[in-house]
């Protein structure tokens, strides 16, 4: 893991499509990374961030919907109930907003940053954010949830993002019309 300032990887970067490795043996480096990820999430006005979004293919996520910071290692959803649809944006797919149907209520098991197992039950927005971040660990992105019509609408944007992901991220791409950035 590099020490350099983290940068958000965007659509087209292959790391976003890789399945993240489970963490075995938590180190100080992982704890540092979680803190840096949280900082980057706050700086980007996001409410969740997964390690692949900063180019690290390991099973780590941070979430804060304004009710405190969660740092999860190797998170896994063990129960799903009901459903909900929310319009989601993604820091890695700037400018794109997609209605995503997800489970309403979930139970997540994970390790905390000391390596201790714990579980969380979540519903509503918090549940949605956990599911979005855990999707990232499996290489799944919001365009994968898009309906056929939505796909047609965002296709050009995605193509542009793909071309841009090699270059520097353009500063002008702050046109994030979506309220939720994860
Ligand atoms: Zn995302």
CSV table of C-alpha atoms and ligand atoms in Angstrom, one decimal:
chain,number,residue,atom,x,y,z
A,1,UNK,CA,0.0,0.0,0.0
A,2,UNK,CA,1.4,3.4,-1.0
A,3,UNK,CA,1.5,6.2,1.5
A,4,UNK,CA,0.7,8.8,-1.1
A,5,UNK,CA,-2.5,10.9,-0.9
A,6,UNK,CA,-5.4,8.7,-2.0
A,7,UNK,CA,-7.2,9.5,-5.2
A,8,UNK,CA,-10.6,8.4,-6.3
A,9,UNK,CA,-10.5,6.0,-9.2
A,10,UNK,CA,-13.2,6.5,-11.8
A,11,UNK,CA,-15.2,4.4,-14.2
A,12,UNK,CA,-13.0,2.5,-16.6
A,13,UNK,CA,-10.3,1.9,-14.1
A,14,UNK,CA,-9.9,-1.9,-14.0
A,15,UNK,CA,-9.4,-2.0,-10.2
A,16,UNK,CA,-13.1,-1.0,-9.8
A,17,UNK,CA,-14.1,-4.3,-11.5
A,18,UNK,CA,-11.8,-6.6,-9.5
A,19,UNK,CA,-13.1,-8.7,-6.7
A,20,UNK,CA,-11.4,-7.3,-3.5
A,21,UNK,CA,-9.3,-9.7,-1.4
A,22,UNK,CA,-10.4,-10.6,2.1
A,23,UNK,CA,-8.1,-9.1,4.7
A,24,UNK,CA,-6.3,-11.7,6.7
A,25,UNK,CA,-4.2,-10.2,9.5
A,26,UNK,CA,-5.1,-6.6,10.1
A,27,UNK,CA,-2.1,-4.3,10.2
A,28,UNK,CA,-1.5,-0.7,11.2
A,29,UNK,CA,-1.3,0.0,7.4
A,30,UNK,CA,-5.0,-1.2,7.1
A,31,UNK,CA,-6.0,1.1,10.0
A,32,UNK,CA,-4.1,4.0,8.4
A,33,UNK,CA,-5.8,3.3,5.1
A,34,UNK,CA,-9.3,3.3,6.8
A,35,UNK,CA,-8.6,6.7,8.3
A,36,UNK,CA,-7.3,8.1,5.0
A,37,UNK,CA,-10.4,6.7,3.2
A,38,UNK,CA,-12.7,8.3,5.8
A,39,UNK,CA,-10.9,11.6,5.3
A,40,UNK,CA,-11.2,11.4,1.5
A,41,UNK,CA,-14.9,10.5,1.9
A,42,UNK,CA,-15.5,13.6,4.0
A,43,UNK,CA,-13.5,15.8,1.6
A,44,UNK,CA,-15.5,14.5,-1.3
A,45,UNK,CA,-18.8,15.0,0.5
A,46,UNK,CA,-19.5,11.3,0.2
A,47,UNK,CA,-21.3,9.1,2.7
A,48,UNK,CA,-19.4,5.9,1.9
A,49,UNK,CA,-16.2,4.7,0.3
A,50,UNK,CA,-14.8,1.3,-0.5
A,51,UNK,CA,-11.0,0.5,-0.9
A,52,UNK,CA,-11.2,-0.4,-4.6
A,53,UNK,CA,-12.3,3.2,-5.2
A,54,UNK,CA,-8.9,4.3,-4.1
A,55,UNK,CA,-7.1,1.6,-6.0
A,56,UNK,CA,-6.7,-0.9,-3.2
A,57,UNK,CA,-8.3,-4.3,-3.9
A,58,UNK,CA,-8.9,-5.3,-0.3
A,59,UNK,CA,-12.2,-5.8,1.6
A,60,UNK,CA,-12.4,-2.5,3.5
A,61,UNK,CA,-15.2,0.1,3.6
A,62,UNK,CA,-16.0,3.3,5.4
A,63,UNK,CA,-19.5,4.7,5.9
A,64,UNK,CA,-20.9,7.8,7.5
A,65,UNK,CA,-24.4,9.0,6.8
A,66,UNK,CA,-24.1,11.7,9.5
A,67,UNK,CA,-24.7,9.3,12.4
A,68,UNK,CA,-21.1,8.4,13.1
A,69,UNK,CA,-18.3,6.7,11.2
A,70,UNK,CA,-18.3,3.0,10.5
A,71,UNK,CA,-15.1,1.2,9.5
A,72,UNK,CA,-15.7,-2.3,8.3
A,73,UNK,CA,-13.2,-5.0,7.4
A,74,UNK,CA,-14.4,-8.0,5.3
A,75,UNK,CA,-18.1,-7.0,5.5
A,76,UNK,CA,-20.7,-9.6,4.5
A,77,UNK,CA,-24.4,-9.3,4.3
A,78,UNK,CA,-26.0,-12.3,6.1
A,79,UNK,CA,-29.6,-11.2,6.0
A,80,UNK,CA,-31.8,-9.2,3.7
A,81,UNK,CA,-35.5,-8.2,4.1
A,82,UNK,CA,-37.9,-6.2,2.1
A,83,UNK,CA,-36.8,-3.7,-0.6
A,84,UNK,CA,-36.4,0.0,-1.3
A,85,UNK,CA,-35.4,2.1,-4.2
A,86,UNK,CA,-33.1,5.1,-3.8
A,87,UNK,CA,-31.4,7.3,-6.4
A,88,UNK,CA,-27.7,6.7,-6.0
A,89,UNK,CA,-24.6,8.5,-7.2
A,90,UNK,CA,-21.1,7.2,-6.9
A,91,UNK,CA,-17.9,9.0,-6.4
A,92,UNK,CA,-16.3,6.7,-9.0
A,93,UNK,CA,-19.0,7.4,-11.6
A,94,UNK,CA,-19.3,11.2,-11.4
A,95,UNK,CA,-22.3,12.8,-12.9
A,96,UNK,CA,-24.4,9.7,-13.0
A,97,UNK,CA,-27.5,9.1,-11.0
A,98,UNK,CA,-29.3,5.8,-11.0
A,99,UNK,CA,-32.4,4.4,-9.2
A,100,UNK,CA,-31.3,1.3,-7.5
A,101,UNK,CA,-33.5,-1.3,-5.9
A,102,UNK,CA,-31.9,-2.9,-2.9
A,103,UNK,CA,-32.9,-4.8,0.2
A,104,UNK,CA,-34.7,-2.6,2.8
A,105,UNK,CA,-33.3,-4.1,5.9
A,106,UNK,CA,-30.0,-6.0,6.2
A,107,UNK,CA,-27.7,-7.5,8.7
A,108,UNK,CA,-24.0,-7.1,8.1
A,109,UNK,CA,-21.2,-9.0,9.8
A,110,UNK,CA,-17.6,-7.7,9.7
A,111,UNK,CA,-14.5,-7.1,11.6
A,112,UNK,CA,-13.7,-3.8,13.3
A,113,UNK,CA,-10.3,-2.2,12.8
A,114,UNK,CA,-8.9,-4.2,15.7
A,115,UNK,CA,-10.0,-7.4,14.0
A,116,UNK,CA,-12.9,-8.1,16.4
A,117,UNK,CA,-16.1,-9.5,14.8
A,118,UNK,CA,-19.3,-7.5,15.1
A,119,UNK,CA,-22.6,-7.2,13.4
A,120,UNK,CA,-24.8,-4.3,12.4
A,121,UNK,CA,-28.5,-4.2,11.4
A,122,UNK,CA,-29.4,-1.4,9.1
A,123,UNK,CA,-32.4,-0.1,7.2
A,124,UNK,CA,-33.2,2.8,5.0
A,125,UNK,CA,-30.3,4.9,3.8
A,126,UNK,CA,-27.7,3.2,6.0
A,127,UNK,CA,-28.7,-0.1,4.6
A,128,UNK,CA,-28.5,1.2,1.1
A,129,UNK,CA,-25.0,2.6,1.6
A,130,UNK,CA,-23.6,-0.6,3.1
A,131,UNK,CA,-25.0,-2.5,0.1
A,132,UNK,CA,-23.5,0.0,-2.4
A,133,UNK,CA,-20.0,-0.3,-0.7
A,134,UNK,CA,-20.2,-4.1,-0.5
A,135,UNK,CA,-21.1,-4.1,-4.2
A,136,UNK,CA,-17.8,-2.2,-4.8
A,137,UNK,CA,-15.9,-5.1,-3.1
A,138,UNK,CA,-17.4,-7.4,-5.7
A,139,UNK,CA,-16.6,-5.2,-8.7
A,140,UNK,CA,-20.2,-4.1,-9.0
A,141,UNK,CA,-21.0,-0.5,-9.9
A,142,UNK,CA,-24.3,1.4,-10.1
A,143,UNK,CA,-24.5,1.3,-13.9
A,144,UNK,CA,-24.9,-2.4,-13.5
A,145,UNK,CA,-28.2,-1.7,-11.7
A,146,UNK,CA,-29.5,0.5,-14.5
A,147,UNK,CA,-32.6,-0.3,-16.5
A,148,UNK,CA,-32.3,-0.6,-20.2
A,149,UNK,CA,-33.6,2.9,-20.7
A,150,UNK,CA,-31.3,4.4,-18.0
A,151,UNK,CA,-28.4,2.6,-19.7
A,152,UNK,CA,-29.2,4.3,-23.0
A,153,UNK,CA,-29.3,7.6,-21.3
A,154,UNK,CA,-26.0,7.3,-19.5
A,155,UNK,CA,-24.0,5.4,-22.1
A,156,UNK,CA,-22.3,8.5,-23.6
A,157,UNK,CA,-21.4,9.7,-20.1
A,158,UNK,CA,-19.9,6.3,-19.3
A,159,UNK,CA,-17.8,6.3,-22.5
A,160,UNK,CA,-16.5,9.8,-21.7
A,161,UNK,CA,-15.6,8.7,-18.2
A,162,UNK,CA,-13.8,5.6,-19.5
A,163,UNK,CA,-11.6,7.7,-21.8
A,164,UNK,CA,-10.9,10.1,-19.0
A,165,UNK,CA,-10.0,7.5,-16.4
A,166,UNK,CA,-6.5,7.2,-17.9
A,167,UNK,CA,-6.0,11.0,-17.8
A,168,UNK,CA,-6.3,13.2,-14.8
A,169,UNK,CA,-9.8,13.6,-13.5
A,170,UNK,CA,-11.2,16.8,-14.9
A,171,UNK,CA,-11.9,19.5,-12.3
A,172,UNK,CA,-15.1,20.4,-14.1
A,173,UNK,CA,-16.8,17.2,-13.3
A,174,UNK,CA,-18.5,18.5,-10.2
A,175,UNK,CA,-21.8,18.4,-11.9
A,176,UNK,CA,-23.0,15.8,-9.5
A,177,UNK,CA,-26.7,16.2,-9.7
A,178,UNK,CA,-27.2,13.2,-7.4
A,179,UNK,CA,-27.7,13.9,-3.7
A,180,UNK,CA,-26.2,10.6,-2.5
A,181,UNK,CA,-22.5,10.2,-3.3
A,182,UNK,CA,-21.1,6.8,-2.3
B,1,LIG,ZN1,-19.7,4.0,-5.2
